[in-house]
Amino acid sequence: MDPVWWEYIPYILQGAIWTFTLVGGGLALGFAIGVPVAMGQKYGPTWLKAVLDAYVWFFRGTPLVVLLFLFYWGVFPVLLGIKLDALTTSIIVLGLRSGAYQSQIFRGALNSVDEGQMLAARALGMTKWQAITNIILPQALRIAIPGWTNEYAIILKDSAICFTLGVIEILTRTRYVVISTGEALGPFLFAGILYIIFTYGGTKVFNIIYEKYHIPGLVGKGV
Amino acid sequence: MGRGSEMVGDEIVLRVENIHKRYKDQEVLKGVTFEVRRGETKVIAGPSGAGKSTLLRCINLLTKPDKGRVWLEGVELTDPETNINKMRQKIGFVFQEFNLFHHLTALENVMIGLTKVKKLPKDVARKKAEEALLTVHITEDLWHKYPAQLSGGQKQRVAIARALAMDPVIILYDEPTSALDPQLVGEVLRVMEELARKGVTGLVVTHEIGFALEVADEILFMYGGRILERGPPREVVFSPKHEVTRKFFENITKLYGGK
Ligand SMILES: Nc1ncnc2c1ncn2[C@@H]1O[C@H](COP(=O)(O)OP(=O)(O)OP(=O)(O)O)[C@@H](O)[C@H]1O
Ligand SMILES: [Mg+2]
């Protein structure tokens, strides 16, 4: 007798560890890329802006699955001559892509901090760098939290696409279960509900962070 | 003559020489020259577009003048060799729109220049900031409020304290009461007057004729990018040499109700 699919629920659930490794890694890498990219786009010299625009344009304009294949079989082994496993490749690709999207979130947030803040900071004698780090960024990061919450929800769902490289995250495991039990509806529905729960829970966590760092009256203009 | 005048020494602290500034095809400043002595309060008045704000920003180089020179206590700010960030610490700037840092409390707004720019230890900075806030009559109950939780008059007084705490050589005010509800103008003017009486040097762009008559040692009347005329407040306001000056103050007096 074939095993019933729900006996595999713990097995699918263990995939959450991999999913959150992808999401956490991608978000963190995307943050580390997105903030400086946004700063470069706003405050950098023209040539740098052009380079950064090209980066953003490339990673926003290319489907994720294409990026995954390109980096896994192309960029890393052929172009750079390094062998990376599927998980590492996936995190890097998710991070590079999320960095492109996050840079736009942060750029919008930087732009929504009014000009007077920079003027007042410079008038006090701050250097441009001091003004950015002490005055502009702390405001922009707070303004960016709602957009960032959205980015979490997106990258969580996008992480499922990493099944194409065989990362044993939720979807990959669900497919194994479907294949070995011959049941499709139950496992896929379960996986879908898992994603909904993680989306909802994560959004709640970010809302708590938003409330914690919220400052009365600090809303970017037009955000 | 302003009553602050007994505080005025001979020492020139700010010297502005032949400042020119052009935006595209519009010449905004066409050679402005004047000086400010220690302890003096000078008022700049003039119609909208005369170049008053541009002039103030050219003084601390928030805007780069095309031509001309600026000295503060004998150091030329317009010299490319001069460390402008260091010199800006000595020039307080009070904006029409306050420009308090939104993410900092009143106290933190005043402290941040002391800790991050002057690199004072936190406790010293805090003490200085508290003193400055008390000087502008911002009492302890307001110290931990964010700008959005303050009234316009309170915001502007915190902004003045932020400038004052840096121990500036001079404070530049750009229409500090123009964004305020009429009933809040008085509290800000009173603080500015008190500072002037204490001998804090000030250069004030304002349309408040009462303040100019009571406090200023001299009025500079700007028109079309130049200082059209200058002199003791009563003279410039009540018996100006030029027709445009007379018209200007006549209209202002009607609008604001002169004293
Ligand atoms: N950054 C800028 N770019 C282009 N034009 C500018 C800029 N700043 C000021 N101007 C122009 O320069 C002229 C003088 O402006 P400024 O703000 O110095 O006048 P003002 O005397 O302060 O007027 P107001 O009483 O309205 O504040 C105006 O015509 C203005 O449009
Ligand atoms: Mg102006």
Short mmCIF file of C-alpha atoms and ligand atoms in Angstrom, two decimals:
data_model
loop_
_atom_site.label_atom_id
_atom_site.label_comp_id
_atom_site.label_asym_id
_atom_site.label_seq_id
_atom_site.Cartn_x
_atom_site.Cartn_y
_atom_site.Cartn_z
CA MET A 1 0.00 0.00 0.00
CA ASP A 2 1.20 3.49 -0.88
CA PRO A 3 1.88 5.75 2.08
CA VAL A 4 -0.67 8.56 2.60
CA TRP A 5 0.63 12.07 1.98
CA TRP A 6 0.01 13.55 5.41
CA GLU A 7 2.52 11.21 6.93
CA TYR A 8 5.07 13.37 5.10
CA ILE A 9 3.96 16.62 6.73
CA PRO A 10 7.04 16.77 9.04
CA TYR A 11 9.21 16.19 5.99
CA ILE A 12 7.57 19.11 4.16
CA LEU A 13 7.77 21.29 7.27
CA GLN A 14 11.52 20.70 7.48
CA GLY A 15 11.68 22.45 4.11
CA ALA A 16 10.70 25.64 5.93
CA ILE A 17 14.24 25.76 7.31
CA TRP A 18 15.57 25.88 3.77
CA THR A 19 12.91 28.34 2.66
CA PHE A 20 13.81 30.70 5.48
CA THR A 21 17.48 30.29 4.76
CA LEU A 22 16.75 31.43 1.22
CA VAL A 23 14.47 34.26 2.36
CA GLY A 24 16.69 35.44 5.20
CA GLY A 25 19.86 35.21 3.12
CA GLY A 26 18.25 36.87 0.10
CA LEU A 27 16.71 39.67 2.14
CA ALA A 28 19.91 40.33 4.07
CA LEU A 29 22.10 40.29 0.99
CA GLY A 30 19.51 42.41 -0.81
CA PHE A 31 19.58 44.91 2.06
CA ALA A 32 23.38 45.03 2.06
CA ILE A 33 23.26 45.72 -1.67
CA GLY A 34 20.11 47.84 -1.84
CA VAL A 35 21.08 50.54 0.66
CA PRO A 36 24.44 51.46 -0.88
CA VAL A 37 23.00 51.19 -4.39
CA ALA A 38 20.23 53.63 -3.45
CA MET A 39 22.78 55.98 -1.88
CA GLY A 40 24.96 55.75 -4.97
CA GLN A 41 22.00 56.43 -7.22
CA LYS A 42 21.02 59.48 -5.24
CA TYR A 43 24.35 60.95 -4.17
CA GLY A 44 26.95 59.33 -6.41
CA PRO A 45 28.72 60.65 -9.52
CA THR A 46 27.04 60.26 -12.90
CA TRP A 47 29.12 57.28 -14.07
CA LEU A 48 28.25 55.39 -10.90
CA LYS A 49 24.57 56.13 -11.35
CA ALA A 50 24.76 54.69 -14.87
CA VAL A 51 26.40 51.48 -13.63
CA LEU A 52 23.87 51.09 -10.82
CA ASP A 53 20.95 51.80 -13.14
CA ALA A 54 22.19 49.05 -15.44
CA TYR A 55 22.40 46.62 -12.51
CA VAL A 56 18.88 47.45 -11.34
CA TRP A 57 17.51 47.28 -14.84
CA PHE A 58 19.09 43.88 -15.51
CA PHE A 59 17.91 42.18 -12.35
CA ARG A 60 14.43 43.65 -12.45
CA GLY A 61 13.99 42.90 -16.12
CA THR A 62 15.03 39.24 -16.08
CA PRO A 63 12.78 36.41 -14.87
CA LEU A 64 14.05 34.82 -11.68
CA VAL A 65 14.22 31.34 -13.16
CA VAL A 66 16.42 32.63 -15.98
CA LEU A 67 18.72 34.30 -13.44
CA LEU A 68 18.96 31.07 -11.45
CA PHE A 69 19.91 29.01 -14.50
CA LEU A 70 22.24 31.69 -15.79
CA PHE A 71 24.19 31.92 -12.55
CA TYR A 72 24.12 28.22 -11.65
CA TRP A 73 25.28 26.93 -15.02
CA GLY A 74 26.77 30.02 -16.58
CA VAL A 75 28.15 32.86 -14.52
CA PHE A 76 29.68 30.94 -11.62
CA PRO A 77 31.13 27.82 -13.30
CA VAL A 78 31.95 29.22 -16.74
CA LEU A 79 32.57 32.93 -16.28
CA LEU A 80 34.08 32.91 -12.79
CA GLY A 81 35.24 29.31 -12.72
CA ILE A 82 33.82 28.54 -9.28
CA LYS A 83 31.58 25.68 -8.31
CA LEU A 84 28.80 26.76 -6.01
CA ASP A 85 26.06 24.55 -4.63
CA ALA A 86 22.42 25.16 -5.43
CA LEU A 87 21.58 26.76 -2.08
CA THR A 88 24.44 29.27 -2.17
CA THR A 89 23.71 30.14 -5.78
CA SER A 90 20.04 30.60 -4.98
CA ILE A 91 20.75 32.90 -2.04
CA ILE A 92 23.14 34.99 -4.11
CA VAL A 93 20.70 35.27 -7.01
CA LEU A 94 17.75 36.07 -4.73
CA GLY A 95 19.95 38.64 -2.97
CA LEU A 96 21.14 40.28 -6.17
CA ARG A 97 17.61 40.47 -7.44
CA SER A 98 16.15 41.64 -4.15
CA GLY A 99 18.98 44.21 -3.96
CA ALA A 100 17.74 45.68 -7.22
CA TYR A 101 14.19 45.91 -5.91
CA GLN A 102 15.24 47.06 -2.45
CA SER A 103 17.41 49.81 -3.91
CA GLN A 104 14.28 51.23 -5.46
CA ILE A 105 12.46 51.07 -2.14
CA PHE A 106 15.32 52.85 -0.41
CA ARG A 107 15.77 55.34 -3.21
CA GLY A 108 12.12 56.29 -2.90
CA ALA A 109 12.56 56.60 0.85
CA LEU A 110 15.69 58.75 0.48
CA ASN A 111 13.88 60.98 -1.98
CA SER A 112 10.97 61.37 0.37
CA VAL A 113 13.19 62.90 3.07
CA ASP A 114 12.79 66.60 2.41
CA GLU A 115 15.73 68.68 1.16
CA GLY A 116 15.64 70.85 4.26
CA GLN A 117 17.02 67.98 6.36
CA MET A 118 20.23 67.88 4.35
CA LEU A 119 20.48 71.68 4.35
CA ALA A 120 20.06 71.87 8.12
CA ALA A 121 22.63 69.12 8.65
CA ARG A 122 25.19 70.78 6.39
CA ALA A 123 24.49 74.16 8.02
CA LEU A 124 25.46 72.60 11.37
CA GLY A 125 28.82 71.71 9.90
CA MET A 126 28.20 68.05 9.08
CA THR A 127 29.97 66.60 6.08
CA LYS A 128 27.76 65.12 3.39
CA TRP A 129 28.58 61.64 4.70
CA GLN A 130 27.75 62.61 8.31
CA ALA A 131 24.49 64.13 7.14
CA ILE A 132 23.55 61.01 5.22
CA THR A 133 24.40 58.57 8.01
CA ASN A 134 23.10 60.62 10.95
CA ILE A 135 20.09 62.35 9.46
CA ILE A 136 18.94 61.05 6.10
CA LEU A 137 19.39 57.28 6.45
CA PRO A 138 17.76 56.90 9.88
CA GLN A 139 14.68 58.59 8.49
CA ALA A 140 14.74 56.81 5.14
CA LEU A 141 15.12 53.36 6.72
CA ARG A 142 12.08 53.96 8.89
CA ILE A 143 10.10 55.21 5.92
CA ALA A 144 11.16 52.11 3.97
CA ILE A 145 9.87 49.53 6.46
CA PRO A 146 6.40 49.11 4.85
CA GLY A 147 7.95 48.69 1.40
CA TRP A 148 10.45 46.31 2.88
CA THR A 149 7.65 44.23 4.42
CA ASN A 150 6.25 43.88 0.95
CA GLU A 151 9.64 42.76 -0.31
CA TYR A 152 9.68 40.00 2.30
CA ALA A 153 6.34 38.70 1.05
CA ILE A 154 7.62 38.75 -2.53
CA ILE A 155 10.92 37.02 -1.84
CA LEU A 156 9.17 34.38 0.27
CA LYS A 157 7.02 33.41 -2.67
CA ASP A 158 9.90 33.74 -5.14
CA SER A 159 12.01 31.38 -3.05
CA ALA A 160 9.77 28.55 -4.26
CA ILE A 161 11.29 28.94 -7.71
CA CYS A 162 14.59 27.69 -6.30
CA PHE A 163 13.10 24.20 -6.55
CA THR A 164 14.34 24.37 -10.15
CA LEU A 165 17.89 24.04 -8.84
CA GLY A 166 16.86 21.28 -6.44
CA VAL A 167 17.17 23.23 -3.20
CA ILE A 168 15.19 21.05 -0.81
CA GLU A 169 12.85 23.80 0.34
CA ILE A 170 9.10 23.51 0.83
CA LEU A 171 8.04 23.18 -2.79
CA THR A 172 10.77 20.70 -3.76
CA ARG A 173 9.80 18.46 -0.87
CA THR A 174 6.12 18.81 -1.68
CA ARG A 175 6.80 17.64 -5.22
CA TYR A 176 8.68 14.59 -3.92
CA VAL A 177 5.68 13.75 -1.77
CA VAL A 178 3.32 14.18 -4.71
CA ILE A 179 5.45 11.88 -6.85
CA SER A 180 5.84 9.17 -4.24
CA THR A 181 2.20 9.16 -3.02
CA GLY A 182 0.45 9.96 -6.26
CA GLU A 183 -1.64 12.56 -4.49
CA ALA A 184 -1.44 16.16 -5.77
CA LEU A 185 -4.29 18.14 -4.25
CA GLY A 186 -3.53 17.67 -0.56
CA PRO A 187 0.24 18.28 -0.62
CA PHE A 188 0.11 21.32 -2.89
CA LEU A 189 -2.76 22.82 -0.93
CA PHE A 190 -0.78 22.26 2.26
CA ALA A 191 2.26 23.96 0.74
CA GLY A 192 0.12 26.89 -0.39
CA ILE A 193 -1.33 27.32 3.08
CA LEU A 194 2.17 27.19 4.58
CA TYR A 195 3.24 30.08 2.36
CA ILE A 196 0.16 32.06 3.36
CA ILE A 197 0.90 31.51 7.05
CA PHE A 198 4.54 32.55 6.61
CA THR A 199 3.54 35.60 4.61
CA TYR A 200 1.02 36.62 7.22
CA GLY A 201 3.27 35.89 10.21
CA GLY A 202 6.27 37.64 8.72
CA THR A 203 4.23 40.69 7.82
CA LYS A 204 3.02 40.83 11.40
CA VAL A 205 6.59 40.72 12.69
CA PHE A 206 7.58 43.58 10.41
CA ASN A 207 4.55 45.58 11.53
CA ILE A 208 5.74 45.19 15.10
CA ILE A 209 9.19 46.42 14.07
CA TYR A 210 7.54 49.34 12.28
CA GLU A 211 5.58 50.27 15.38
CA LYS A 212 8.66 49.96 17.56
CA TYR A 213 10.71 52.34 15.44
CA HIS A 214 7.84 54.57 14.44
CA ILE A 215 8.30 58.24 15.16
CA PRO A 216 5.31 60.56 15.31
CA GLY A 217 5.00 62.61 12.18
CA LEU A 218 7.80 60.83 10.34
CA VAL A 219 6.22 59.89 7.05
CA GLY A 220 8.02 60.56 3.84
CA LYS A 221 6.24 62.87 1.49
CA GLY A 222 4.35 60.88 -1.09
CA VAL A 223 4.89 57.55 0.66
CA MET B 1 18.94 102.86 16.53
CA GLY B 2 18.45 99.45 18.07
CA ARG B 3 18.78 99.16 21.77
CA GLY B 4 21.23 96.33 21.31
CA SER B 5 23.74 98.85 20.05
CA GLU B 6 25.58 99.29 23.32
CA MET B 7 26.77 95.70 22.88
CA VAL B 8 28.24 96.40 19.49
CA GLY B 9 32.00 96.58 19.39
CA ASP B 10 34.22 97.67 16.55
CA GLU B 11 35.29 94.18 15.63
CA ILE B 12 33.97 93.04 12.30
CA VAL B 13 33.00 89.36 12.53
CA LEU B 14 31.42 88.92 9.12
CA ARG B 15 32.52 90.57 5.95
CA VAL B 16 30.73 90.02 2.67
CA GLU B 17 32.37 91.48 -0.40
CA ASN B 18 30.95 91.86 -3.88
CA ILE B 19 28.91 88.64 -3.93
CA HIS B 20 27.51 87.65 -7.30
CA LYS B 21 25.20 84.74 -8.01
CA ARG B 22 23.46 83.75 -11.19
CA TYR B 23 20.91 81.01 -11.86
CA LYS B 24 20.96 80.29 -15.59
CA ASP B 25 20.05 83.57 -17.28
CA GLN B 26 18.89 85.28 -14.08
CA GLU B 27 21.35 87.32 -12.08
CA VAL B 28 20.09 86.95 -8.53
CA LEU B 29 22.90 88.75 -6.68
CA LYS B 30 24.66 91.60 -8.43
CA GLY B 31 27.48 92.51 -6.11
CA VAL B 32 26.50 92.63 -2.45
CA THR B 33 28.88 94.11 0.10
CA PHE B 34 28.41 94.67 3.81
CA GLU B 35 29.84 93.73 7.17
CA VAL B 36 28.51 92.77 10.58
CA ARG B 37 30.16 93.71 13.86
CA ARG B 38 30.25 91.59 16.97
CA GLY B 39 27.06 91.92 18.99
CA GLU B 40 25.22 93.62 16.18
CA THR B 41 21.78 92.70 14.84
CA LYS B 42 21.31 93.48 11.21
CA VAL B 43 17.99 93.14 9.42
CA ILE B 44 17.72 92.42 5.72
CA ALA B 45 14.41 93.38 4.14
CA GLY B 46 13.21 93.52 0.59
CA PRO B 47 10.59 92.21 -1.79
CA SER B 48 10.20 88.57 -2.77
CA GLY B 49 12.85 87.55 -5.27
CA ALA B 50 15.29 90.27 -4.20
CA GLY B 51 17.86 87.58 -3.39
CA LYS B 52 17.73 87.62 0.41
CA SER B 53 17.70 83.86 0.90
CA THR B 54 20.33 83.38 -1.77
CA LEU B 55 22.54 85.91 -0.01
CA LEU B 56 22.24 84.13 3.35
CA ARG B 57 23.07 80.80 1.74
CA CYS B 58 26.05 82.31 -0.01
CA ILE B 59 27.40 83.36 3.37
CA ASN B 60 27.74 79.83 4.74
CA LEU B 61 28.27 78.46 1.25
CA LEU B 62 25.18 76.29 1.22
CA THR B 63 25.08 77.97 -2.18
CA LYS B 64 28.36 78.72 -3.92
CA PRO B 65 28.65 82.35 -4.97
CA ASP B 66 29.96 82.86 -8.52
CA LYS B 67 32.11 85.75 -7.46
CA GLY B 68 32.98 87.67 -4.33
CA ARG B 69 34.39 86.79 -0.95
CA VAL B 70 33.15 86.09 2.56
CA TRP B 71 35.20 86.31 5.76
CA LEU B 72 34.24 85.11 9.20
CA GLU B 73 36.46 86.40 11.98
CA GLY B 74 39.14 87.07 9.42
CA VAL B 75 39.04 83.59 7.84
CA GLU B 76 38.03 83.60 4.22
CA LEU B 77 35.19 81.10 3.75
CA THR B 78 35.30 81.41 -0.01
CA ASP B 79 38.93 80.30 -0.06
CA PRO B 80 38.89 76.73 -1.44
CA GLU B 81 41.59 75.86 1.10
CA THR B 82 39.27 76.67 4.01
CA ASN B 83 37.59 73.73 5.71
CA ILE B 84 34.03 74.88 5.23
CA ASN B 85 32.50 72.22 7.49
CA LYS B 86 34.63 73.53 10.32
CA MET B 87 33.59 77.12 9.63
CA ARG B 88 29.89 76.31 9.29
CA GLN B 89 29.91 75.20 12.92
CA LYS B 90 30.40 78.86 13.77
CA ILE B 91 27.51 80.09 11.67
CA GLY B 92 24.06 79.36 13.04
CA PHE B 93 21.34 79.06 10.43
CA VAL B 94 17.64 79.29 11.21
CA PHE B 95 15.30 78.32 8.39
CA GLN B 96 11.83 79.54 7.58
CA GLU B 97 10.55 75.94 7.59
CA PHE B 98 12.47 75.10 10.82
CA ASN B 99 14.05 71.96 9.32
CA LEU B 100 14.26 70.20 12.64
CA PHE B 101 15.43 66.61 12.27
CA HIS B 102 12.16 64.68 12.22
CA HIS B 103 13.52 61.51 13.81
CA LEU B 104 15.08 63.22 16.81
CA THR B 105 13.51 64.69 19.94
CA ALA B 106 13.86 68.37 20.72
CA LEU B 107 16.81 67.64 23.00
CA GLU B 108 18.47 65.32 20.48
CA ASN B 109 18.03 67.93 17.76
CA VAL B 110 20.08 70.35 19.81
CA MET B 111 22.59 67.72 20.91
CA ILE B 112 23.45 66.16 17.59
CA GLY B 113 25.60 69.02 16.35
CA LEU B 114 27.50 68.97 19.62
CA THR B 115 28.13 65.22 19.64
CA LYS B 116 28.58 64.48 15.95
CA VAL B 117 30.16 67.70 14.71
CA LYS B 118 31.89 69.17 17.74
CA LYS B 119 32.55 65.67 19.13
CA LEU B 120 31.71 66.70 22.68
CA PRO B 121 31.12 63.91 25.20
CA LYS B 122 27.44 63.06 25.58
CA ASP B 123 26.98 64.43 29.08
CA VAL B 124 28.65 67.74 28.24
CA ALA B 125 26.57 68.01 25.07
CA ARG B 126 23.43 67.23 26.96
CA LYS B 127 24.10 69.92 29.53
CA LYS B 128 24.81 72.49 26.85
CA ALA B 129 21.70 71.48 24.90
CA GLU B 130 19.53 71.80 27.98
CA GLU B 131 20.91 75.26 28.65
CA ALA B 132 20.23 76.34 25.09
CA LEU B 133 16.67 75.01 25.26
CA LEU B 134 16.03 76.87 28.49
CA THR B 135 17.42 80.04 26.94
CA VAL B 136 14.72 79.85 24.24
CA HIS B 137 12.11 78.97 26.89
CA ILE B 138 11.63 75.37 25.88
CA THR B 139 10.91 73.77 29.23
CA GLU B 140 11.79 70.25 30.31
CA ASP B 141 8.35 68.82 29.52
CA LEU B 142 9.04 69.40 25.82
CA TRP B 143 12.59 68.04 25.63
CA HIS B 144 11.58 64.53 24.72
CA LYS B 145 8.92 65.45 22.20
CA TYR B 146 9.44 64.91 18.49
CA PRO B 147 9.14 67.89 16.13
CA ALA B 148 5.72 66.75 14.92
CA GLN B 149 4.48 67.01 18.49
CA LEU B 150 5.52 70.66 18.87
CA SER B 151 3.78 73.83 17.78
CA GLY B 152 5.36 75.94 15.06
CA GLY B 153 6.63 78.48 17.58
CA GLN B 154 8.14 75.74 19.71
CA LYS B 155 9.77 74.15 16.66
CA GLN B 156 11.38 77.40 15.64
CA ARG B 157 12.64 78.03 19.14
CA VAL B 158 14.18 74.54 19.23
CA ALA B 159 15.79 75.36 15.87
CA ILE B 160 17.22 78.54 17.38
CA ALA B 161 18.50 76.53 20.34
CA ARG B 162 20.13 74.07 17.93
CA ALA B 163 21.99 76.96 16.34
CA LEU B 164 22.77 78.65 19.65
CA ALA B 165 24.18 75.54 21.35
CA MET B 166 27.04 75.48 18.84
CA ASP B 167 28.31 78.81 20.27
CA PRO B 168 28.16 80.44 16.86
CA VAL B 169 29.92 83.65 15.94
CA ILE B 170 26.74 84.75 14.20
CA ILE B 171 23.23 83.41 13.62
CA LEU B 172 21.62 83.84 10.22
CA TYR B 173 17.84 83.84 10.26
CA ASP B 174 15.90 83.43 7.01
CA GLU B 175 12.37 84.70 7.60
CA PRO B 176 12.11 82.77 10.87
CA THR B 177 8.52 83.75 11.53
CA SER B 178 7.02 83.63 8.04
CA ALA B 179 5.78 80.05 8.31
CA LEU B 180 4.15 80.62 11.69
CA ASP B 181 0.55 81.22 12.61
CA PRO B 182 0.22 84.89 13.57
CA GLN B 183 -0.38 84.14 17.25
CA LEU B 184 2.93 82.23 17.42
CA VAL B 185 5.12 84.91 15.85
CA GLY B 186 5.53 86.84 19.09
CA GLU B 187 7.17 84.06 21.11
CA VAL B 188 9.85 83.56 18.45
CA LEU B 189 10.53 87.27 18.00
CA ARG B 190 10.81 87.65 21.76
CA VAL B 191 13.48 84.96 21.93
CA MET B 192 15.39 86.55 19.05
CA GLU B 193 15.20 89.91 20.76
CA GLU B 194 16.47 88.46 24.03
CA LEU B 195 19.41 86.89 22.23
CA ALA B 196 20.18 90.17 20.51
CA ARG B 197 20.15 91.94 23.88
CA LYS B 198 22.56 89.35 25.24
CA GLY B 199 24.93 90.30 22.47
CA VAL B 200 24.42 87.32 20.15
CA THR B 201 25.31 88.60 16.70
CA GLY B 202 22.48 88.18 14.21
CA LEU B 203 21.70 88.71 10.56
CA VAL B 204 17.96 88.52 10.14
CA VAL B 205 15.90 88.40 6.98
CA THR B 206 12.46 89.46 8.13
CA HIS B 207 9.42 91.51 7.30
CA GLU B 208 8.70 92.17 10.95
CA ILE B 209 9.13 95.92 11.01
CA GLY B 210 8.46 96.10 14.73
CA PHE B 211 11.40 93.79 15.38
CA ALA B 212 13.61 95.75 12.99
CA LEU B 213 12.76 99.07 14.63
CA GLU B 214 13.17 97.75 18.16
CA VAL B 215 16.17 95.49 17.82
CA ALA B 216 18.15 96.09 14.65
CA ASP B 217 21.21 98.29 14.54
CA GLU B 218 20.88 98.64 10.81
CA ILE B 219 18.53 97.69 8.01
CA LEU B 220 19.81 96.56 4.64
CA PHE B 221 17.12 97.03 2.04
CA MET B 222 17.63 94.64 -0.86
CA TYR B 223 16.12 95.14 -4.25
CA GLY B 224 16.91 93.32 -7.49
CA GLY B 225 20.00 91.58 -6.19
CA ARG B 226 21.59 94.67 -4.65
CA ILE B 227 21.53 96.52 -1.39
CA LEU B 228 19.56 99.51 -2.58
CA GLU B 229 19.91 101.39 0.67
CA ARG B 230 20.99 100.86 4.22
CA GLY B 231 21.00 102.74 7.47
CA PRO B 232 19.49 103.06 10.92
CA PRO B 233 16.07 101.35 11.03
CA ARG B 234 14.02 104.52 11.58
CA GLU B 235 15.67 106.27 8.72
CA VAL B 236 15.23 103.44 6.24
CA VAL B 237 11.66 102.72 7.26
CA PHE B 238 10.32 106.25 7.73
CA SER B 239 12.46 108.45 5.52
CA PRO B 240 14.07 106.29 2.85
CA LYS B 241 16.00 107.76 -0.05
CA HIS B 242 14.30 105.68 -2.71
CA GLU B 243 10.72 105.50 -3.80
CA VAL B 244 10.74 101.65 -3.98
CA THR B 245 11.93 101.48 -0.39
CA ARG B 246 9.20 103.82 0.75
CA LYS B 247 6.56 101.81 -1.13
CA PHE B 248 7.88 98.55 0.25
CA PHE B 249 7.72 99.62 3.89
CA GLU B 250 4.38 101.32 3.36
CA ASN B 251 2.91 98.04 2.09
CA ILE B 252 4.60 96.00 4.81
CA THR B 253 3.29 98.30 7.50
CA LYS B 254 -0.23 97.92 6.13
CA LEU B 255 0.14 94.15 6.00
CA TYR B 256 1.78 93.54 9.34
CA GLY B 257 0.77 96.64 11.29
CA GLY B 258 3.93 98.53 12.13
CA LYS B 259 4.69 99.96 15.53
N1 LIG C 1 18.16 77.01 -6.75
C1 LIG C 1 17.65 77.95 -7.58
N2 LIG C 1 17.58 77.73 -8.90
C2 LIG C 1 17.10 78.68 -9.74
N3 LIG C 1 16.64 79.87 -9.35
C3 LIG C 1 16.69 80.17 -8.04
C4 LIG C 1 17.19 79.22 -7.08
N4 LIG C 1 17.12 79.79 -5.86
C5 LIG C 1 16.59 81.01 -6.04
N5 LIG C 1 16.33 81.25 -7.34
C6 LIG C 1 15.77 82.48 -7.89
O1 LIG C 1 16.52 83.55 -7.42
C7 LIG C 1 15.70 84.65 -7.12
C8 LIG C 1 15.96 85.13 -5.73
O2 LIG C 1 15.53 84.12 -4.83
P1 LIG C 1 15.63 84.27 -3.26
O3 LIG C 1 14.99 83.06 -2.70
O4 LIG C 1 17.02 84.56 -2.88
O5 LIG C 1 14.74 85.54 -2.99
P2 LIG C 1 14.20 86.11 -1.62
O6 LIG C 1 14.59 87.53 -1.57
O7 LIG C 1 14.64 85.26 -0.51
O8 LIG C 1 12.64 86.02 -1.81
P3 LIG C 1 11.50 85.59 -0.77
O9 LIG C 1 11.14 86.83 -0.01
O10 LIG C 1 10.38 85.14 -1.64
O11 LIG C 1 12.04 84.51 0.09
C9 LIG C 1 14.27 84.23 -7.36
O12 LIG C 1 13.84 84.74 -8.57
C10 LIG C 1 14.36 82.73 -7.41
O13 LIG C 1 13.43 82.22 -8.30
MG MG C 2 13.68 83.95 0.85
#
